[in-house]
mmCIF file of C-alpha atoms in Angstrom:
data_model
loop_
_atom_site.group_PDB
_atom_site.id
_atom_site.type_symbol
_atom_site.label_atom_id
_atom_site.label_comp_id
_atom_site.label_asym_id
_atom_site.label_seq_id
_atom_site.Cartn_x
_atom_site.Cartn_y
_atom_site.Cartn_z
ATOM 1 C CA TYR A 1 41.267 -13.530 22.900
ATOM 2 C CA ASP A 2 39.613 -16.930 23.066
ATOM 3 C CA GLN A 3 36.155 -17.221 21.543
ATOM 4 C CA PHE A 4 33.273 -18.117 23.849
ATOM 5 C CA VAL A 5 29.724 -19.256 23.058
ATOM 6 C CA ILE A 6 27.011 -18.039 25.458
ATOM 7 C CA ASN A 7 23.366 -19.166 25.463
ATOM 8 C CA ILE A 8 20.787 -16.598 26.577
ATOM 9 C CA GLY A 9 17.180 -17.584 27.181
ATOM 10 C CA PRO A 10 14.493 -18.641 27.413
ATOM 11 C CA GLN A 11 13.011 -15.576 29.084
ATOM 12 C CA HIS A 12 11.389 -17.617 31.875
ATOM 13 C CA PRO A 13 11.800 -21.252 32.977
ATOM 14 C CA ALA A 14 8.119 -21.852 32.222
ATOM 15 C CA THR A 15 8.575 -20.882 28.558
ATOM 16 C CA HIS A 16 10.967 -23.548 27.333
ATOM 17 C CA GLY A 17 11.681 -23.441 23.623
ATOM 18 C CA VAL A 18 10.214 -19.982 22.998
ATOM 19 C CA LEU A 19 13.309 -17.979 22.133
ATOM 20 C CA ARG A 20 17.046 -18.419 22.673
ATOM 21 C CA PHE A 21 20.081 -16.402 21.621
ATOM 22 C CA ARG A 22 23.408 -18.083 20.924
ATOM 23 C CA LEU A 23 26.165 -15.455 21.187
ATOM 24 C CA SER A 24 29.750 -15.860 20.010
ATOM 25 C CA LEU A 25 32.101 -13.544 21.927
ATOM 26 C CA GLU A 26 35.765 -12.803 21.409
ATOM 27 C CA GLY A 27 36.823 -10.886 24.449
ATOM 28 C CA GLU A 28 34.320 -8.033 24.705
ATOM 29 C CA VAL A 29 33.534 -8.115 20.989
ATOM 30 C CA LEU A 30 30.311 -9.757 19.814
ATOM 31 C CA ARG A 31 31.170 -11.726 16.693
ATOM 32 C CA LYS A 32 27.947 -13.574 15.894
ATOM 33 C CA VAL A 33 24.355 -13.938 17.059
ATOM 34 C CA ASP A 34 22.227 -16.982 16.201
ATOM 35 C CA ILE A 35 18.531 -16.755 17.032
ATOM 36 C CA HIS A 36 16.827 -20.066 17.757
ATOM 37 C CA CYS A 37 13.058 -19.711 17.580
ATOM 38 C CA GLY A 38 10.792 -21.887 19.653
ATOM 39 C CA TYR A 39 7.438 -23.393 18.786
ATOM 40 C CA ILE A 40 5.404 -20.239 19.299
ATOM 41 C CA HIS A 41 7.683 -18.192 17.094
ATOM 42 C CA ARG A 42 7.925 -20.926 14.488
ATOM 43 C CA GLY A 43 4.126 -20.995 14.383
ATOM 44 C CA ILE A 44 4.016 -17.269 13.738
ATOM 45 C CA GLU A 45 6.741 -17.672 11.136
ATOM 46 C CA LYS A 46 4.721 -20.355 9.333
ATOM 47 C CA MET A 47 1.644 -18.117 9.385
ATOM 48 C CA SER A 48 3.711 -15.304 7.866
ATOM 49 C CA GLU A 49 5.053 -17.641 5.195
ATOM 50 C CA LYS A 50 1.513 -18.687 4.299
ATOM 51 C CA MET A 51 0.368 -15.075 4.098
ATOM 52 C CA LEU A 52 3.369 -14.210 1.917
ATOM 53 C CA LYS A 53 2.640 -17.118 -0.433
ATOM 54 C CA GLU A 54 -0.982 -16.018 -0.731
ATOM 55 C CA LYS A 55 0.077 -12.447 -1.487
ATOM 56 C CA VAL A 56 2.573 -13.575 -4.116
ATOM 57 C CA ALA A 57 0.072 -15.960 -5.735
ATOM 58 C CA GLY A 58 -2.591 -13.263 -5.784
ATOM 59 C CA GLY A 59 -0.105 -10.763 -7.202
ATOM 60 C CA VAL A 60 0.923 -13.128 -9.987
ATOM 61 C CA ALA A 61 -2.742 -13.801 -10.849
ATOM 62 C CA TRP A 62 -3.573 -10.074 -11.002
ATOM 63 C CA SER A 63 -0.433 -9.346 -13.053
ATOM 64 C CA ILE A 64 -1.253 -12.069 -15.576
ATOM 65 C CA ALA A 65 -4.852 -10.887 -15.828
ATOM 66 C CA GLU A 66 -3.710 -7.294 -16.364
ATOM 67 C CA LYS A 67 -1.144 -8.288 -19.018
ATOM 68 C CA VAL A 68 -3.630 -10.453 -20.926
ATOM 69 C CA GLY A 69 -6.368 -7.825 -20.679
ATOM 70 C CA SER A 70 -4.046 -5.031 -21.816
ATOM 71 C CA MET A 71 -2.782 -7.165 -24.705
ATOM 72 C CA LEU A 72 -6.303 -7.945 -25.922
ATOM 73 C CA LEU A 73 -7.303 -4.302 -25.528
ATOM 74 C CA GLN A 74 -4.256 -3.148 -27.467
ATOM 75 C CA MET A 75 -5.053 -5.673 -30.202
ATOM 76 C CA VAL A 76 -8.603 -4.341 -30.561
ATOM 77 C CA VAL A 77 -7.416 -0.722 -30.548
ATOM 78 C CA SER A 78 -4.743 -1.493 -33.164
ATOM 79 C CA ILE A 79 -7.297 -3.128 -35.467
ATOM 80 C CA VAL A 80 -9.672 -0.195 -35.165
ATOM 81 C CA VAL A 81 -6.953 2.427 -35.619
ATOM 82 C CA ALA A 82 -5.488 0.518 -38.586
ATOM 83 C CA ARG A 83 -8.769 0.973 -40.449
ATOM 84 C CA LEU A 84 -8.736 4.706 -39.758
ATOM 85 C CA LEU A 85 -5.108 5.667 -40.398
ATOM 86 C CA LEU A 86 -2.846 5.503 -43.436
ATOM 87 C CA PRO A 87 0.286 3.303 -43.508
ATOM 88 C CA GLU A 88 2.365 6.482 -43.453
ATOM 89 C CA ASP A 89 0.799 7.445 -40.128
ATOM 90 C CA PHE A 90 1.770 4.087 -38.650
ATOM 91 C CA GLY A 91 5.337 4.680 -39.808
ATOM 92 C CA VAL A 92 5.428 8.002 -37.987
ATOM 93 C CA MET A 93 4.177 6.429 -34.757
ATOM 94 C CA ALA A 94 6.664 3.546 -35.072
ATOM 95 C CA ILE A 95 9.572 6.002 -35.324
ATOM 96 C CA LEU A 96 8.432 8.054 -32.331
ATOM 97 C CA THR A 97 7.604 4.943 -30.287
ATOM 98 C CA PHE A 98 11.158 3.674 -30.776
ATOM 99 C CA PHE A 99 12.674 6.850 -29.315
ATOM 100 C CA THR A 100 10.097 6.902 -26.506
ATOM 101 C CA ALA A 101 10.781 3.308 -25.455
ATOM 102 C CA LEU A 102 14.535 3.909 -25.445
ATOM 103 C CA ALA A 103 14.154 7.073 -23.353
ATOM 104 C CA LEU A 104 11.866 5.360 -20.815
ATOM 105 C CA VAL A 105 14.573 2.802 -20.079
ATOM 106 C CA MET A 106 17.060 5.606 -19.455
ATOM 107 C CA VAL A 107 14.641 7.465 -17.164
ATOM 108 C CA ASP A 108 14.392 4.566 -14.722
ATOM 109 C CA SER A 109 17.950 3.232 -15.135
ATOM 110 C CA GLY A 110 17.128 0.268 -12.880
ATOM 111 C CA PHE A 111 16.857 2.311 -9.681
ATOM 112 C CA SER A 112 13.262 1.223 -9.059
ATOM 113 C CA GLN A 113 14.314 -2.429 -9.036
ATOM 114 C CA THR A 114 17.104 -1.536 -6.626
ATOM 115 C CA LEU A 115 14.570 0.015 -4.242
ATOM 116 C CA ILE A 116 12.328 -3.051 -4.512
ATOM 117 C CA ARG A 117 15.186 -5.394 -3.608
ATOM 118 C CA LYS A 118 16.613 -3.211 -0.847
ATOM 119 C CA ASP A 119 15.753 -4.391 2.671
ATOM 120 C CA SER A 120 14.642 -1.076 4.161
ATOM 121 C CA PRO A 121 14.829 1.865 1.735
ATOM 122 C CA SER A 122 14.726 5.200 3.517
ATOM 123 C CA ARG A 123 12.707 8.275 2.658
ATOM 124 C CA GLU A 124 15.892 9.837 1.311
ATOM 125 C CA ASP A 125 16.347 6.877 -1.059
ATOM 126 C CA TYR A 126 12.878 7.391 -2.512
ATOM 127 C CA GLN A 127 13.407 11.131 -2.793
ATOM 128 C CA SER A 128 16.776 10.708 -4.510
ATOM 129 C CA VAL A 129 15.434 8.263 -7.096
ATOM 130 C CA PHE A 130 12.352 10.436 -7.678
ATOM 131 C CA ALA A 131 14.533 13.526 -8.250
ATOM 132 C CA PHE A 132 16.796 11.524 -10.580
ATOM 133 C CA ASN A 133 13.845 10.250 -12.622
ATOM 134 C CA ILE A 134 12.332 13.715 -12.979
ATOM 135 C CA GLY A 135 15.660 15.320 -13.873
ATOM 136 C CA VAL A 136 16.566 12.719 -16.497
ATOM 137 C CA SER A 137 13.070 12.762 -18.008
ATOM 138 C CA VAL A 138 13.133 16.554 -18.420
ATOM 139 C CA VAL A 139 16.598 16.487 -19.993
ATOM 140 C CA LEU A 140 15.590 13.698 -22.389
ATOM 141 C CA TYR A 141 12.336 15.463 -23.259
ATOM 142 C CA VAL A 142 14.172 18.663 -24.217
ATOM 143 C CA ALA A 143 16.815 16.710 -26.160
ATOM 144 C CA LEU A 144 14.284 14.615 -28.100
ATOM 145 C CA VAL A 145 12.073 17.590 -28.940
ATOM 146 C CA ALA A 146 15.152 19.445 -30.205
ATOM 147 C CA LEU A 147 16.134 16.375 -32.240
ATOM 148 C CA ALA A 148 12.657 15.909 -33.730
ATOM 149 C CA PRO A 149 13.101 18.383 -36.652
ATOM 150 C CA VAL A 150 16.316 16.604 -37.656
ATOM 151 C CA VAL A 151 14.547 13.219 -37.659
ATOM 152 C CA ALA A 152 11.629 14.743 -39.574
ATOM 153 C CA ARG A 153 13.949 16.011 -42.315
ATOM 154 C CA TYR A 154 15.818 12.694 -42.463
ATOM 155 C CA TYR A 155 12.622 10.685 -43.013
ATOM 156 C CA GLU A 156 10.977 13.500 -45.005
ATOM 157 C CA LEU A 157 8.014 13.437 -42.612
ATOM 158 C CA PRO A 158 7.432 16.992 -41.279
ATOM 159 C CA VAL A 159 4.580 15.761 -39.082
ATOM 160 C CA ILE A 160 7.136 14.137 -36.758
ATOM 161 C CA ALA A 161 8.276 17.563 -35.533
ATOM 162 C CA LYS A 162 4.675 18.469 -34.701
ATOM 163 C CA ILE A 163 3.764 15.250 -32.867
ATOM 164 C CA ALA A 164 7.026 14.804 -30.931
ATOM 165 C CA PRO A 165 6.503 17.579 -28.310
ATOM 166 C CA VAL A 166 3.154 16.034 -27.352
ATOM 167 C CA LEU A 167 4.115 12.357 -27.458
ATOM 168 C CA PHE A 168 7.366 12.838 -25.546
ATOM 169 C CA LEU A 169 5.427 14.306 -22.617
ATOM 170 C CA LEU A 170 5.072 10.640 -21.700
ATOM 171 C CA LEU A 171 8.609 10.808 -20.263
ATOM 172 C CA PRO A 172 8.023 13.262 -17.370
ATOM 173 C CA ILE A 173 4.545 11.834 -16.771
ATOM 174 C CA ASN A 174 5.986 8.322 -16.446
ATOM 175 C CA ALA A 175 8.749 9.626 -14.154
ATOM 176 C CA LEU A 176 6.086 10.892 -11.753
ATOM 177 C CA CYS A 177 4.689 7.354 -11.409
ATOM 178 C CA VAL A 178 7.854 5.283 -11.014
ATOM 179 C CA ILE A 179 8.197 5.673 -7.240
ATOM 180 C CA GLN A 180 4.486 5.033 -6.660
ATOM 181 C CA ASN A 181 4.699 1.814 -8.678
ATOM 182 C CA THR A 182 7.785 0.814 -6.697
ATOM 183 C CA ILE A 183 5.991 1.352 -3.374
ATOM 184 C CA PHE A 184 2.959 -0.639 -4.532
ATOM 185 C CA THR A 185 5.221 -3.493 -5.634
ATOM 186 C CA ARG A 186 7.089 -3.561 -2.307
ATOM 187 C CA GLU A 187 3.761 -3.638 -0.438
ATOM 188 C CA PHE A 188 2.393 -6.439 -2.675
ATOM 189 C CA ARG A 189 -0.477 -4.202 -3.798
ATOM 190 C CA PHE A 190 -0.604 -5.887 -7.174
ATOM 191 C CA GLN A 191 -4.381 -5.733 -7.377
ATOM 192 C CA LEU A 192 -4.422 -1.941 -7.209
ATOM 193 C CA LEU A 193 -1.417 -1.684 -9.523
ATOM 194 C CA SER A 194 -2.986 -4.000 -12.118
ATOM 195 C CA LYS A 195 -6.287 -2.126 -12.032
ATOM 196 C CA ALA A 196 -4.501 1.197 -12.477
ATOM 197 C CA ASN A 197 -2.426 -0.095 -15.403
ATOM 198 C CA PHE A 198 -5.458 -1.570 -17.152
ATOM 199 C CA ALA A 199 -7.457 1.624 -16.607
ATOM 200 C CA ALA A 200 -4.568 3.605 -18.105
ATOM 201 C CA SER A 201 -4.497 1.287 -21.138
ATOM 202 C CA LEU A 202 -8.260 1.655 -21.526
ATOM 203 C CA VAL A 203 -8.086 5.444 -21.436
ATOM 204 C CA ALA A 204 -5.116 5.473 -23.822
ATOM 205 C CA GLY A 205 -6.983 3.228 -26.263
ATOM 206 C CA ALA A 206 -10.080 5.435 -26.153
ATOM 207 C CA VAL A 207 -7.977 8.551 -26.755
ATOM 208 C CA ALA A 208 -6.140 6.868 -29.663
ATOM 209 C CA ILE A 209 -9.381 5.905 -31.399
ATOM 210 C CA THR A 210 -10.873 9.339 -30.790
ATOM 211 C CA MET A 211 -7.814 11.106 -32.237
ATOM 212 C CA ALA A 212 -7.835 8.800 -35.262
ATOM 213 C CA LEU A 213 -11.453 9.574 -36.157
#
């Protein structure tokens, strides 16, 4: 078939330049659609662009503020805890933190970033990623707790086997929050997300100091 180009629009002769469709047809098959927006639609588009820029700028500002605040808070907590704990205790936490950080990467596996970049993720997509995160976190928790006595014997630090079951609970707890963080990020709710993260850091710091006393 020969290919034809058909112009459709505007909707009414009195609304020149509002909206026009440029269709490319090959027989009865629609090959391509180009949408040409008029002044009214371009104005709305510019307003949307401005709103998006404001949201992004505000999100970046809140994220930077949260990162800086959390870093300063962590610095203060580390200084206080360092005066209360022995170097051996810091070694224990460093070993467990290494395994925890590695497991957290495996729990997410990049699926949250995939959902953020996807145009229109469905409810099933969120449910599938949530189920995956929970399943992987539980498997890793069981595996790491079972491995803890072996690590404790290797480093000759029996306390590792006692702390591991409690510290590794961070894995399933974090898995419960991944989808919520993803939704907040997609909706540009960085202010709420930053406040929640800083509040979590504040509570964690208070608990760390209390446990060290």
